XYZ file of C-alpha atoms in Angstrom:
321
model
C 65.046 52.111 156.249
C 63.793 55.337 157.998
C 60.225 55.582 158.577
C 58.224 58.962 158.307
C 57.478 61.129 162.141
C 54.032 59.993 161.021
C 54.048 56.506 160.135
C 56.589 56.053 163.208
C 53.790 57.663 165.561
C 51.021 55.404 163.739
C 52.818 52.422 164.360
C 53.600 52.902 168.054
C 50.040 53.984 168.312
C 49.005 50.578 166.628
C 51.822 48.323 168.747
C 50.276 50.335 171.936
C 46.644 49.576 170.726
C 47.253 45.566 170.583
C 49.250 45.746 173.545
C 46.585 47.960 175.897
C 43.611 45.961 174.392
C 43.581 42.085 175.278
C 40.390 41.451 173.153
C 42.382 41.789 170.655
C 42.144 39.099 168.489
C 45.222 36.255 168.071
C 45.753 34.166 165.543
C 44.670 30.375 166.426
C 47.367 27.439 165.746
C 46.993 24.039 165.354
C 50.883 24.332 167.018
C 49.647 26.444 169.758
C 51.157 24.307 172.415
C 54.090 22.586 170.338
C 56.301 23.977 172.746
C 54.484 24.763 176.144
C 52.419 21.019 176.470
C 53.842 18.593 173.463
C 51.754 15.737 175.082
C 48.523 17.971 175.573
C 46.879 16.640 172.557
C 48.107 12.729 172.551
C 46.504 12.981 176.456
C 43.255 14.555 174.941
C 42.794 12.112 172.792
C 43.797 9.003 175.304
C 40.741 9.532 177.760
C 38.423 10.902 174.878
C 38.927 7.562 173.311
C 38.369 5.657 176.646
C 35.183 7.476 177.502
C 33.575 6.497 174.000
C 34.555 2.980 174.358
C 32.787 3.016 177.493
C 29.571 4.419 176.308
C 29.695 4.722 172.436
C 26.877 7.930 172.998
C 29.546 10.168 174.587
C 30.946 11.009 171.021
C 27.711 13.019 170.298
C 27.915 14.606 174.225
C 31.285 15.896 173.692
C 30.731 17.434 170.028
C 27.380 18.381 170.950
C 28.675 20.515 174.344
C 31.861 22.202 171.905
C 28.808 23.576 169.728
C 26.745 24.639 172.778
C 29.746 26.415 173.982
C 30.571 27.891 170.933
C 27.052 30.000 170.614
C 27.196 31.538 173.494
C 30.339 34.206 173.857
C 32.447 32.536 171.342
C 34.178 29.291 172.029
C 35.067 29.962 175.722
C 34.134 27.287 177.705
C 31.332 29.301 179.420
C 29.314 26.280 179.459
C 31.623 24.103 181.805
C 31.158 26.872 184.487
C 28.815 26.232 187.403
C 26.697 28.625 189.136
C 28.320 30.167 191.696
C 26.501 33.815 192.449
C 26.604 35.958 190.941
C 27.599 33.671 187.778
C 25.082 31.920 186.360
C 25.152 28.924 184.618
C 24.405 27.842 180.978
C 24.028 24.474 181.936
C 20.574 25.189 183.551
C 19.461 26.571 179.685
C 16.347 24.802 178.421
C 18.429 23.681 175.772
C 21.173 22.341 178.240
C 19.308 21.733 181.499
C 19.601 17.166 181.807
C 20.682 17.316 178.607
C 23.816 18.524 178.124
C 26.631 15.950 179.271
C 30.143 14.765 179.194
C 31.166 16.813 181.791
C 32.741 14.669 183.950
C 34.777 13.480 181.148
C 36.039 17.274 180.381
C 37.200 17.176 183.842
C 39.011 14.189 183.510
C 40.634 15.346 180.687
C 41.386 18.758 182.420
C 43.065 17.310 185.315
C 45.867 14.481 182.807
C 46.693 17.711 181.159
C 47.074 19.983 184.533
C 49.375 17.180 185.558
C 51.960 17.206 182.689
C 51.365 20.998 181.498
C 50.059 22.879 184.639
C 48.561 26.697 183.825
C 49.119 26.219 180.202
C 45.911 24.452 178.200
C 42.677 26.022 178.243
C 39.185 24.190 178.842
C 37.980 25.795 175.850
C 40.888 23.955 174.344
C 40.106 21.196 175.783
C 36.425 21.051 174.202
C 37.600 21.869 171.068
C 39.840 19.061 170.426
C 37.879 16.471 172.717
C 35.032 17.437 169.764
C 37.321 16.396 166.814
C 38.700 13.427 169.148
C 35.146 12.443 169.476
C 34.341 12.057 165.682
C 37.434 10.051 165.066
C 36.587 7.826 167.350
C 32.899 6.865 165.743
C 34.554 7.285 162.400
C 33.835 10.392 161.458
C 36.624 12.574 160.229
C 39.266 14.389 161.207
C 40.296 18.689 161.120
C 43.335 20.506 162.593
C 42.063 21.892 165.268
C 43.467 25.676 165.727
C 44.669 26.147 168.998
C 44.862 29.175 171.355
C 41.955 30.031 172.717
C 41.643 31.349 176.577
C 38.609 30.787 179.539
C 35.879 33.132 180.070
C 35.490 34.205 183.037
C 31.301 35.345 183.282
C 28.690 32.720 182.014
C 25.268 33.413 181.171
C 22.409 31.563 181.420
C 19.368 33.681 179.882
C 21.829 34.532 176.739
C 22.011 31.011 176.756
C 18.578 30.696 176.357
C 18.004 33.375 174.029
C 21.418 32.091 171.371
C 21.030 28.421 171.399
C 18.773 27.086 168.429
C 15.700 25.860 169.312
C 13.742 22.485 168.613
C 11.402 23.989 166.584
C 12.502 26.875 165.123
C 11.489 27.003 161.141
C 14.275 27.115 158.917
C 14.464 30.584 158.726
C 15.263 31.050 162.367
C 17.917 28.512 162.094
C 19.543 29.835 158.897
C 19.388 33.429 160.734
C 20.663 32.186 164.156
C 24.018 30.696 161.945
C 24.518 33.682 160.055
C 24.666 35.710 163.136
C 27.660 33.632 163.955
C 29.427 34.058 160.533
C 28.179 30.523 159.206
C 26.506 30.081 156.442
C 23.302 27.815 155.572
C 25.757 25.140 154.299
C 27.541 25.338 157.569
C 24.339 24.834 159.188
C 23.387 21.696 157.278
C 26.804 19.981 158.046
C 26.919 20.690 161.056
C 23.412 19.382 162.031
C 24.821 16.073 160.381
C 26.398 15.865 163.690
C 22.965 14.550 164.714
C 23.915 10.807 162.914
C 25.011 10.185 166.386
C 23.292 10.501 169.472
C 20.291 10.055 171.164
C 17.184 12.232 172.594
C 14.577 12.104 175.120
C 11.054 11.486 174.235
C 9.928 15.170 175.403
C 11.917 16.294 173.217
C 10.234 14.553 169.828
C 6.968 14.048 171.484
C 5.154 16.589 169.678
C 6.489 15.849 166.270
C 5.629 12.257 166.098
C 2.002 13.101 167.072
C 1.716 16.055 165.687
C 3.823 16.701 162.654
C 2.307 16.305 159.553
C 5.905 16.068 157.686
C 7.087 12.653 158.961
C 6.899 8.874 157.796
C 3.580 7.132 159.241
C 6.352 3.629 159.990
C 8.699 5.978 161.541
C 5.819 7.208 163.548
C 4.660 3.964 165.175
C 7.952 2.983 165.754
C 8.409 5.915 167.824
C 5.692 6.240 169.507
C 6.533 2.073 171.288
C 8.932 4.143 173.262
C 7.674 7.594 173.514
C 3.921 7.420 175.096
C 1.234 10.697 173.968
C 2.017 11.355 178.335
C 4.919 10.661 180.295
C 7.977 9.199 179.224
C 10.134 12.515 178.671
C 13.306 11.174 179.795
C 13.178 7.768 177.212
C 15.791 7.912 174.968
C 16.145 6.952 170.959
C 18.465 6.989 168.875
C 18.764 10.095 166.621
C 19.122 7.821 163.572
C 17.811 4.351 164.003
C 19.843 2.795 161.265
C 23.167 3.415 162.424
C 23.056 4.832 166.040
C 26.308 4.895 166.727
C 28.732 5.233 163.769
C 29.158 8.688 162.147
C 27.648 8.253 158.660
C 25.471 10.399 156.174
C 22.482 8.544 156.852
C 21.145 11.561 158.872
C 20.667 12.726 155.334
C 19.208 9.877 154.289
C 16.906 9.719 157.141
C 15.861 13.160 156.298
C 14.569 12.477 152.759
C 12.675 9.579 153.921
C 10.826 11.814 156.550
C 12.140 10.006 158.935
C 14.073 13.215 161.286
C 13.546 12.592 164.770
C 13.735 16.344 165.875
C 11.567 19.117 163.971
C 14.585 21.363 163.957
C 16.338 18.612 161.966
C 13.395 17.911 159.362
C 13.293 21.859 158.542
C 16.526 20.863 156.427
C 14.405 18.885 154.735
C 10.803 20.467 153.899
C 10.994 22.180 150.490
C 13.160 25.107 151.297
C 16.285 25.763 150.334
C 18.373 23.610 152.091
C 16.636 20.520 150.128
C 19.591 20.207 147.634
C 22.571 20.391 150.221
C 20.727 17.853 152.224
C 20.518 15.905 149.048
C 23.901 16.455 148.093
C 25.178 15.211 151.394
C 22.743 11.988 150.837
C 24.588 11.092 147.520
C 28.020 12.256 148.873
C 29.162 11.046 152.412
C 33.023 12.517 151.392
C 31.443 15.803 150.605
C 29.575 15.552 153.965
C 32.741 14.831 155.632
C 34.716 17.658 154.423
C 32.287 20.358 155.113
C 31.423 18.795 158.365
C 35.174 19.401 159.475
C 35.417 22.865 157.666
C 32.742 23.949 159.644
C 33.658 22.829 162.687
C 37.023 24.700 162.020
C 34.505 28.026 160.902
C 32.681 27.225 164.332
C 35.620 26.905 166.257
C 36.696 30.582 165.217
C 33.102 32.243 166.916
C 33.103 35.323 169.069
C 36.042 35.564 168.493
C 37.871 33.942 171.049
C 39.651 34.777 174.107
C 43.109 34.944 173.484
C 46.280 36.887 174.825
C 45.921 38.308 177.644
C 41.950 38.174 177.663
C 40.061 35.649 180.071
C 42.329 33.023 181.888
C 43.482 29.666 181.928
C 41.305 27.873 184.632
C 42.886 25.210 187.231
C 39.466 23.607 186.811
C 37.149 23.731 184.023
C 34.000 24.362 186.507
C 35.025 27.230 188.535
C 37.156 30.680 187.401
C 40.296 30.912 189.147
């Protein structure tokens, strides 16, 4: 078949486009590395499980740090980078600053996967699949994780700040913040389920169980034993007191009791128009699961990602190469 002068001149023009432009977005594969790293995910998932048998509260670190990454630049792994000038670092966010964590076990699982596959599996990757690896392991389910994605090389702290949801942002804010991102309220709901695990420092509930007006008077005084009106920011409790560390729908439950630990999480819950997903997702732990993991797949798919020739693949998820 002959093609037209013009269609032959639009098609180099297109082939020359993709070729000259490495933002350019790829298509993600859960058979990304098939060839190039065949043991890249069994590794993954070896010292992911290890770390959570350890301490049970690194499942909701590692999924927790994938969706931190994820809101700022895409899924890039921006967030693993420290500050080195004139980089600065997401980690020192409000929203990140002693709270984000599970570094050390990124780098862990950075440096197995150097040592089989050298140059070849991204720390964005990495945090992608250490997230699904995580829910597994607490019994949560499972996605394909597409694969593909390449390192960022800049990091920025104050967009940090200004893109990560906030602890009390109204319902709005939050359903705006998602949308911005291509996810939709539903997405937002099942992906705050993630909060069935986990725990959180008294400053960061503080004012809601003296202050809030929509919360469970039991729930209150049982919060307030380990979270004092002054001092005390750094005590932890569990996110859902009934079953702390098993991924469940009882965040859901929780919810239409009153009983949310973080404002940002009871806003789900408070008359607006989330009420009947969080419902739903009380009733229907399968229907939780499944949009839980087709969001995280939606999530995963933010920015879009780095992939061809765009970014790098870093020796070490902390510093660019």
């Amino acid at each position: 078949m002959e093609l037209h002068p013009l269609s032959l001149a639009c098609f180099l023009a297109t082939i020359l486009f993709l070729f000259l432009n490495p933002h350019c977005e790829a298509q993600l594969l859960p058979t990304f590395y098939d060839q190039t790293c065949p043991n890249a995910l069994t590794t993954i998932r070896s010292v992911i499980r290890t770390a959570i048998s350890r301490e049970r509260r690194m499942a909701a670190s590692l999924i927790r740090l994938h969706f931190h990454d994820c809101f700022v630049q895409g899924c890039d792994a921006s967030i693993l980078l420290d500050a080195v000038p004139p980089l600065t670092s997401e980690k020192n966010a409000p929203q990140n600053f002693e709270s984000a964590r599970g570094f050390n076990v990124i780098d862990d699982v950075k440096s197995r996967v150097e040592n089989i596959c050298p140059g070849v599996v991204s720390c964005a990757d990495i945090l992608a699949v250490a997230a699904r690896d995580a829910s597994v392991a607490v019994g949560g389910p499972s996605w394909a994780v597409k694969l593909g994605r390449r390192d960022s090389t800049t990091a920025s702290q104050s967009q940090a700040t200004m893109d990560l949801p906030g602890l009390f942002d109204d319902l709005n804010t939050l359903i705006s913040s998602f949308s911005r991102r291509g996810l939709n309220a539903r997405d937002l709901v099942a992906l705050s389920g993630a909060h069935t695990i986990g725990q959180a420092g008294c400053g960061t509930f503080r004012f809601r169980i003296y202050n809030g007006t929509n919360i469970d008077a039991n729930f209150v005084s049982t919060r307030r034993r380990s979270c004092p009106s002054i001092g005390g920011d750094r005590n932890l409790a569990a996110l859902d007191l009934v079953t702390p560390n098993s991924f469940d729908n009882n965040y859901y439950k929780n919810l239409i009791q009153r009983k949310g630990l973080l404002e940002s999480d009871q806003v789900l819950f408070s008359g607006g128009s989330t009420n009947n997903i969080v419902t739903e997702y009380s009733n229907n732990r399968d229907s939780f699961y499944s949009d839980f993991a087709a969001a995280m797949v939606k999530m995963g798919d933010v920015g879009p990602p780095l992939t061809g020739s765009a970014g790098q693949i870093r020796k070490i998820c902390s510093a660019i190469n």
